[in-house]
């Protein structure tokens, strides 16, 4: 699979180091509270698995599956709920975990939804931030790495459902998109 990667942007070691740092910061912020950690499927799954092990306070986990991209590489701008939370967010400190923020459309939709559902607080932690792709005004509360405006895969991020299981973040060779 590595043959299909043009360039590794962020190594496994760099990701794991950053996850530790983020876990420490989240522990300090939520210590003594009981946040509801919401993973946005499917991309946030590896990040959520690693990060929650580094958060040293009680927390509850839930998942939301939303889609704004279809199977391709361009955001449709329309957010659809494919799977809703099992838990009520009313009165809860909600911490949304994302793999990447690009246009910001997915997250701004979720933030509005959780406020509408009367969450006590809503914060966002993303592994990757792609600020050049932004279509709405959205700044994450914590971000692991800033990436250029290129399509990246790995560590949860897919191209046509592949590459999510790579332990690093990379850019695919152009011929992979063309084939
Ligand atoms: P947004 O709504 O911020 O435009 O997009 C968020 C979602 O789009 C992410 O959760 C992710 O699924 C997808 N996405 C955005 N940029 C990339 C990228 O560079 N690579 C991949 N694989 N998915 C991306």
PDB file of C-alpha atoms and ligand atoms in Angstrom:
ATOM      1  CA  UNK A   1       0.000   0.000   0.000  1.00  0.00           C
ATOM      2  CA  UNK A   2       2.929   2.306   0.710  1.00  0.00           C
ATOM      3  CA  UNK A   3       3.688   2.259  -3.072  1.00  0.00           C
ATOM      4  CA  UNK A   4       0.466   4.188  -3.617  1.00  0.00           C
ATOM      5  CA  UNK A   5       1.577   7.040  -1.325  1.00  0.00           C
ATOM      6  CA  UNK A   6       3.429   9.927  -2.948  1.00  0.00           C
ATOM      7  CA  UNK A   7       4.499  11.522   0.320  1.00  0.00           C
ATOM      8  CA  UNK A   8       4.115  10.964   4.049  1.00  0.00           C
ATOM      9  CA  UNK A   9       3.064  14.319   5.516  1.00  0.00           C
ATOM     10  CA  UNK A  10       2.813  13.304   9.172  1.00  0.00           C
ATOM     11  CA  UNK A  11       4.505  10.187  10.532  1.00  0.00           C
ATOM     12  CA  UNK A  12       3.040   7.697  12.961  1.00  0.00           C
ATOM     13  CA  UNK A  13       5.460   8.903  15.667  1.00  0.00           C
ATOM     14  CA  UNK A  14       4.465  12.548  15.165  1.00  0.00           C
ATOM     15  CA  UNK A  15       0.777  11.639  15.376  1.00  0.00           C
ATOM     16  CA  UNK A  16       1.233   9.615  18.567  1.00  0.00           C
ATOM     17  CA  UNK A  17       3.269  12.390  20.195  1.00  0.00           C
ATOM     18  CA  UNK A  18       0.596  14.952  19.329  1.00  0.00           C
ATOM     19  CA  UNK A  19      -2.178  12.673  20.593  1.00  0.00           C
ATOM     20  CA  UNK A  20      -0.396  12.491  23.964  1.00  0.00           C
ATOM     21  CA  UNK A  21      -0.182  16.309  24.134  1.00  0.00           C
ATOM     22  CA  UNK A  22      -3.839  16.733  23.203  1.00  0.00           C
ATOM     23  CA  UNK A  23      -4.857  14.107  25.765  1.00  0.00           C
ATOM     24  CA  UNK A  24      -3.007  16.008  28.475  1.00  0.00           C
ATOM     25  CA  UNK A  25      -4.621  19.320  27.504  1.00  0.00           C
ATOM     26  CA  UNK A  26      -8.098  17.745  27.409  1.00  0.00           C
ATOM     27  CA  UNK A  27      -7.509  16.086  30.804  1.00  0.00           C
ATOM     28  CA  UNK A  28      -6.645  19.473  32.310  1.00  0.00           C
ATOM     29  CA  UNK A  29      -9.668  21.139  30.764  1.00  0.00           C
ATOM     30  CA  UNK A  30     -12.252  18.492  31.681  1.00  0.00           C
ATOM     31  CA  UNK A  31     -10.799  17.172  34.944  1.00  0.00           C
ATOM     32  CA  UNK A  32     -13.597  16.364  37.412  1.00  0.00           C
ATOM     33  CA  UNK A  33     -16.309  16.722  34.740  1.00  0.00           C
ATOM     34  CA  UNK A  34     -17.937  13.950  32.704  1.00  0.00           C
ATOM     35  CA  UNK A  35     -17.730  15.058  29.068  1.00  0.00           C
ATOM     36  CA  UNK A  36     -19.601  13.360  26.256  1.00  0.00           C
ATOM     37  CA  UNK A  37     -16.953  12.667  23.635  1.00  0.00           C
ATOM     38  CA  UNK A  38     -18.550  12.462  20.197  1.00  0.00           C
ATOM     39  CA  UNK A  39     -16.585  10.830  17.394  1.00  0.00           C
ATOM     40  CA  UNK A  40     -17.560  11.726  13.870  1.00  0.00           C
ATOM     41  CA  UNK A  41     -17.565   8.478  11.885  1.00  0.00           C
ATOM     42  CA  UNK A  42     -15.852   6.997  10.167  1.00  0.00           C
ATOM     43  CA  UNK A  43     -12.755   9.171   9.921  1.00  0.00           C
ATOM     44  CA  UNK A  44     -12.331  10.052  13.598  1.00  0.00           C
ATOM     45  CA  UNK A  45     -12.257   6.421  14.700  1.00  0.00           C
ATOM     46  CA  UNK A  46      -8.467   5.831  14.950  1.00  0.00           C
ATOM     47  CA  UNK A  47      -7.961   9.304  16.468  1.00  0.00           C
ATOM     48  CA  UNK A  48     -10.722   8.715  19.009  1.00  0.00           C
ATOM     49  CA  UNK A  49      -9.343   5.278  19.914  1.00  0.00           C
ATOM     50  CA  UNK A  50      -5.851   6.633  20.579  1.00  0.00           C
ATOM     51  CA  UNK A  51      -6.849   9.978  22.117  1.00  0.00           C
ATOM     52  CA  UNK A  52      -9.407   8.731  24.633  1.00  0.00           C
ATOM     53  CA  UNK A  53      -6.746   6.415  26.117  1.00  0.00           C
ATOM     54  CA  UNK A  54      -4.717   9.547  26.873  1.00  0.00           C
ATOM     55  CA  UNK A  55      -7.557  11.413  28.619  1.00  0.00           C
ATOM     56  CA  UNK A  56      -7.367  10.784  32.335  1.00  0.00           C
ATOM     57  CA  UNK A  57     -10.858  11.730  33.493  1.00  0.00           C
ATOM     58  CA  UNK A  58     -14.211   9.948  33.320  1.00  0.00           C
ATOM     59  CA  UNK A  59     -15.894  10.402  29.965  1.00  0.00           C
ATOM     60  CA  UNK A  60     -18.691   8.935  27.898  1.00  0.00           C
ATOM     61  CA  UNK A  61     -18.259   8.046  24.225  1.00  0.00           C
ATOM     62  CA  UNK A  62     -20.822   8.253  21.474  1.00  0.00           C
ATOM     63  CA  UNK A  63     -20.719   8.404  17.695  1.00  0.00           C
ATOM     64  CA  UNK A  64     -22.385  10.323  14.959  1.00  0.00           C
ATOM     65  CA  UNK A  65     -22.169   9.425  11.302  1.00  0.00           C
ATOM     66  CA  UNK A  66     -22.664  12.303   8.927  1.00  0.00           C
ATOM     67  CA  UNK A  67     -21.851  12.662   5.297  1.00  0.00           C
ATOM     68  CA  UNK A  68     -21.057  15.701   3.233  1.00  0.00           C
ATOM     69  CA  UNK A  69     -18.655  14.206   0.719  1.00  0.00           C
ATOM     70  CA  UNK A  70     -20.179  11.118  -0.887  1.00  0.00           C
ATOM     71  CA  UNK A  71     -17.490   8.828  -2.282  1.00  0.00           C
ATOM     72  CA  UNK A  72     -15.496  11.552  -3.994  1.00  0.00           C
ATOM     73  CA  UNK A  73     -13.190  14.369  -2.979  1.00  0.00           C
ATOM     74  CA  UNK A  74     -15.381  17.465  -3.078  1.00  0.00           C
ATOM     75  CA  UNK A  75     -17.791  18.518  -0.358  1.00  0.00           C
ATOM     76  CA  UNK A  76     -21.400  18.555  -1.472  1.00  0.00           C
ATOM     77  CA  UNK A  77     -22.052  21.246   1.139  1.00  0.00           C
ATOM     78  CA  UNK A  78     -25.041  19.299   2.333  1.00  0.00           C
ATOM     79  CA  UNK A  79     -24.813  17.457   5.654  1.00  0.00           C
ATOM     80  CA  UNK A  80     -26.854  14.307   6.128  1.00  0.00           C
ATOM     81  CA  UNK A  81     -27.187  12.439   9.440  1.00  0.00           C
ATOM     82  CA  UNK A  82     -26.544   8.757   8.739  1.00  0.00           C
ATOM     83  CA  UNK A  83     -26.393   7.779  12.422  1.00  0.00           C
ATOM     84  CA  UNK A  84     -27.471   9.961  15.318  1.00  0.00           C
ATOM     85  CA  UNK A  85     -26.211   9.856  18.916  1.00  0.00           C
ATOM     86  CA  UNK A  86     -27.621   7.314  21.357  1.00  0.00           C
ATOM     87  CA  UNK A  87     -27.179   9.793  24.213  1.00  0.00           C
ATOM     88  CA  UNK A  88     -28.960  13.082  24.948  1.00  0.00           C
ATOM     89  CA  UNK A  89     -26.596  16.076  24.880  1.00  0.00           C
ATOM     90  CA  UNK A  90     -28.873  18.222  27.066  1.00  0.00           C
ATOM     91  CA  UNK A  91     -26.846  19.761  29.902  1.00  0.00           C
ATOM     92  CA  UNK A  92     -23.671  17.925  28.805  1.00  0.00           C
ATOM     93  CA  UNK A  93     -20.178  19.149  28.051  1.00  0.00           C
ATOM     94  CA  UNK A  94     -19.819  17.868  24.489  1.00  0.00           C
ATOM     95  CA  UNK A  95     -16.399  17.363  22.970  1.00  0.00           C
ATOM     96  CA  UNK A  96     -16.528  16.636  19.245  1.00  0.00           C
ATOM     97  CA  UNK A  97     -13.579  14.712  17.786  1.00  0.00           C
ATOM     98  CA  UNK A  98     -12.914  15.129  14.069  1.00  0.00           C
ATOM     99  CA  UNK A  99     -10.271  13.774  11.739  1.00  0.00           C
ATOM    100  CA  UNK A 100     -10.030  16.922   9.615  1.00  0.00           C
ATOM    101  CA  UNK A 101     -11.752  20.270   9.206  1.00  0.00           C
ATOM    102  CA  UNK A 102     -11.798  21.446   5.623  1.00  0.00           C
ATOM    103  CA  UNK A 103     -14.758  23.624   4.579  1.00  0.00           C
ATOM    104  CA  UNK A 104     -16.014  23.507   8.191  1.00  0.00           C
ATOM    105  CA  UNK A 105     -19.551  22.762   6.959  1.00  0.00           C
ATOM    106  CA  UNK A 106     -19.858  19.419   8.753  1.00  0.00           C
ATOM    107  CA  UNK A 107     -18.747  20.780  12.090  1.00  0.00           C
ATOM    108  CA  UNK A 108     -20.636  24.032  11.999  1.00  0.00           C
ATOM    109  CA  UNK A 109     -23.753  21.947  11.366  1.00  0.00           C
ATOM    110  CA  UNK A 110     -22.985  19.673  14.354  1.00  0.00           C
ATOM    111  CA  UNK A 111     -22.127  22.563  16.680  1.00  0.00           C
ATOM    112  CA  UNK A 112     -25.447  24.268  15.852  1.00  0.00           C
ATOM    113  CA  UNK A 113     -27.320  21.002  16.296  1.00  0.00           C
ATOM    114  CA  UNK A 114     -25.828  20.316  19.744  1.00  0.00           C
ATOM    115  CA  UNK A 115     -26.525  23.878  20.914  1.00  0.00           C
ATOM    116  CA  UNK A 116     -30.097  23.533  19.651  1.00  0.00           C
ATOM    117  CA  UNK A 117     -30.329  20.309  21.665  1.00  0.00           C
ATOM    118  CA  UNK A 118     -29.250  22.312  24.749  1.00  0.00           C
ATOM    119  CA  UNK A 119     -25.709  21.045  25.356  1.00  0.00           C
ATOM    120  CA  UNK A 120     -24.020  22.896  28.230  1.00  0.00           C
ATOM    121  CA  UNK A 121     -20.870  23.409  26.159  1.00  0.00           C
ATOM    122  CA  UNK A 122     -19.635  22.292  22.742  1.00  0.00           C
ATOM    123  CA  UNK A 123     -15.952  22.137  21.894  1.00  0.00           C
ATOM    124  CA  UNK A 124     -14.082  20.734  18.928  1.00  0.00           C
ATOM    125  CA  UNK A 125     -10.802  18.865  18.741  1.00  0.00           C
ATOM    126  CA  UNK A 126      -9.499  17.953  15.309  1.00  0.00           C
ATOM    127  CA  UNK A 127      -6.385  16.052  14.391  1.00  0.00           C
ATOM    128  CA  UNK A 128      -5.931  17.999  11.162  1.00  0.00           C
ATOM    129  CA  UNK A 129      -6.933  21.497  10.204  1.00  0.00           C
ATOM    130  CA  UNK A 130      -7.022  22.658   6.581  1.00  0.00           C
ATOM    131  CA  UNK A 131      -7.792  26.385   7.051  1.00  0.00           C
ATOM    132  CA  UNK A 132      -7.388  27.219   3.333  1.00  0.00           C
ATOM    133  CA  UNK A 133     -10.471  25.128   2.535  1.00  0.00           C
ATOM    134  CA  UNK A 134     -12.762  27.004   4.941  1.00  0.00           C
ATOM    135  CA  UNK A 135     -16.194  28.106   3.665  1.00  0.00           C
ATOM    136  CA  UNK A 136     -17.576  29.092   7.080  1.00  0.00           C
ATOM    137  CA  UNK A 137     -16.035  30.887  10.014  1.00  0.00           C
ATOM    138  CA  UNK A 138     -14.901  28.060  12.280  1.00  0.00           C
ATOM    139  CA  UNK A 139     -11.817  27.719  14.473  1.00  0.00           C
ATOM    140  CA  UNK A 140     -11.315  24.448  16.379  1.00  0.00           C
ATOM    141  CA  UNK A 141     -10.687  24.658  20.132  1.00  0.00           C
ATOM    142  CA  UNK A 142      -7.706  22.347  19.653  1.00  0.00           C
ATOM    143  CA  UNK A 143      -5.988  21.116  16.495  1.00  0.00           C
ATOM    144  CA  UNK A 144      -3.138  18.655  16.095  1.00  0.00           C
ATOM    145  CA  UNK A 145      -1.617  19.752  12.786  1.00  0.00           C
ATOM    146  CA  UNK A 146      -2.307  22.281  10.068  1.00  0.00           C
ATOM    147  CA  UNK A 147      -2.178  20.728   6.596  1.00  0.00           C
ATOM    148  CA  UNK A 148      -2.031  22.343   3.149  1.00  0.00           C
ATOM    149  CA  UNK A 149      -5.039  22.383   0.858  1.00  0.00           C
ATOM    150  CA  UNK A 150      -4.358  18.908  -0.575  1.00  0.00           C
ATOM    151  CA  UNK A 151      -6.371  15.698  -0.314  1.00  0.00           C
ATOM    152  CA  UNK A 152      -4.815  13.564   2.418  1.00  0.00           C
ATOM    153  CA  UNK A 153      -5.412   9.951   3.452  1.00  0.00           C
ATOM    154  CA  UNK A 154      -4.554   7.691   6.366  1.00  0.00           C
ATOM    155  CA  UNK A 155      -5.240   7.462  10.102  1.00  0.00           C
ATOM    156  CA  UNK A 156      -8.981   7.397   9.490  1.00  0.00           C
ATOM    157  CA  UNK A 157      -9.087   9.431   6.296  1.00  0.00           C
ATOM    158  CA  UNK A 158     -10.092   7.538   3.180  1.00  0.00           C
ATOM    159  CA  UNK A 159     -10.155   7.691  -0.549  1.00  0.00           C
ATOM    160  CA  UNK A 160     -13.113   5.579  -1.766  1.00  0.00           C
ATOM    161  CA  UNK A 161     -13.122   3.812   1.640  1.00  0.00           C
ATOM    162  CA  UNK A 162      -9.454   2.757   1.390  1.00  0.00           C
ATOM    163  CA  UNK A 163      -6.373   3.898   3.340  1.00  0.00           C
ATOM    164  CA  UNK A 164      -8.170   4.536   6.663  1.00  0.00           C
ATOM    165  CA  UNK A 165      -5.932   1.931   8.290  1.00  0.00           C
ATOM    166  CA  UNK A 166      -2.635   3.641   7.442  1.00  0.00           C
ATOM    167  CA  UNK A 167      -0.900   4.662  10.694  1.00  0.00           C
ATOM    168  CA  UNK A 168       0.347   7.937   9.115  1.00  0.00           C
ATOM    169  CA  UNK A 169      -1.082  10.812   7.054  1.00  0.00           C
ATOM    170  CA  UNK A 170      -0.046  10.892   3.411  1.00  0.00           C
ATOM    171  CA  UNK A 171      -0.827  12.149  -0.053  1.00  0.00           C
ATOM    172  CA  UNK A 172      -1.727   9.655  -2.777  1.00  0.00           C
ATOM    173  CA  UNK A 173       0.034   9.431  -6.126  1.00  0.00           C
ATOM    174  CA  UNK A 174      -2.117  11.122  -8.793  1.00  0.00           C
ATOM    175  CA  UNK A 175      -2.424   7.894 -10.814  1.00  0.00           C
ATOM    176  CA  UNK A 176      -4.464   6.381  -7.950  1.00  0.00           C
ATOM    177  CA  UNK A 177      -7.215   8.961  -8.519  1.00  0.00           C
ATOM    178  CA  UNK A 178      -6.974   8.542 -12.268  1.00  0.00           C
ATOM    179  CA  UNK A 179      -7.240   4.728 -12.316  1.00  0.00           C
TER     180      UNK A 179
HETATM  181  P1  LIG B   1     -15.740  19.709   5.904  1.00  0.00           P
HETATM  182  O1  LIG B   1     -17.207  19.651   6.193  1.00  0.00           O
HETATM  183  O2  LIG B   1     -14.939  20.433   6.957  1.00  0.00           O
HETATM  184  O3  LIG B   1     -15.463  20.229   4.515  1.00  0.00           O
HETATM  185  O4  LIG B   1     -15.233  18.237   5.790  1.00  0.00           O
HETATM  186  C1  LIG B   1     -15.065  17.386   6.825  1.00  0.00           C
HETATM  187  C2  LIG B   1     -14.981  15.964   6.314  1.00  0.00           C
HETATM  188  O5  LIG B   1     -14.575  15.908   4.946  1.00  0.00           O
HETATM  189  C3  LIG B   1     -13.928  15.207   7.070  1.00  0.00           C
HETATM  190  O6  LIG B   1     -14.447  14.605   8.222  1.00  0.00           O
HETATM  191  C4  LIG B   1     -13.472  14.188   6.036  1.00  0.00           C
HETATM  192  O7  LIG B   1     -14.304  13.075   6.064  1.00  0.00           O
HETATM  193  C5  LIG B   1     -13.644  14.891   4.701  1.00  0.00           C
HETATM  194  N1  LIG B   1     -12.384  15.489   4.223  1.00  0.00           N
HETATM  195  C6  LIG B   1     -12.029  16.791   4.179  1.00  0.00           C
HETATM  196  N2  LIG B   1     -10.784  16.950   3.696  1.00  0.00           N
HETATM  197  C7  LIG B   1     -10.323  15.710   3.440  1.00  0.00           C
HETATM  198  C8  LIG B   1      -9.069  15.202   2.948  1.00  0.00           C
HETATM  199  O8  LIG B   1      -8.093  15.896   2.639  1.00  0.00           O
HETATM  200  N3  LIG B   1      -8.982  13.840   2.830  1.00  0.00           N
HETATM  201  C9  LIG B   1     -10.003  12.993   3.151  1.00  0.00           C
HETATM  202  N4  LIG B   1      -9.778  11.698   2.998  1.00  0.00           N
HETATM  203  N5  LIG B   1     -11.189  13.444   3.614  1.00  0.00           N
HETATM  204  C10 LIG B   1     -11.341  14.780   3.770  1.00  0.00           C
END
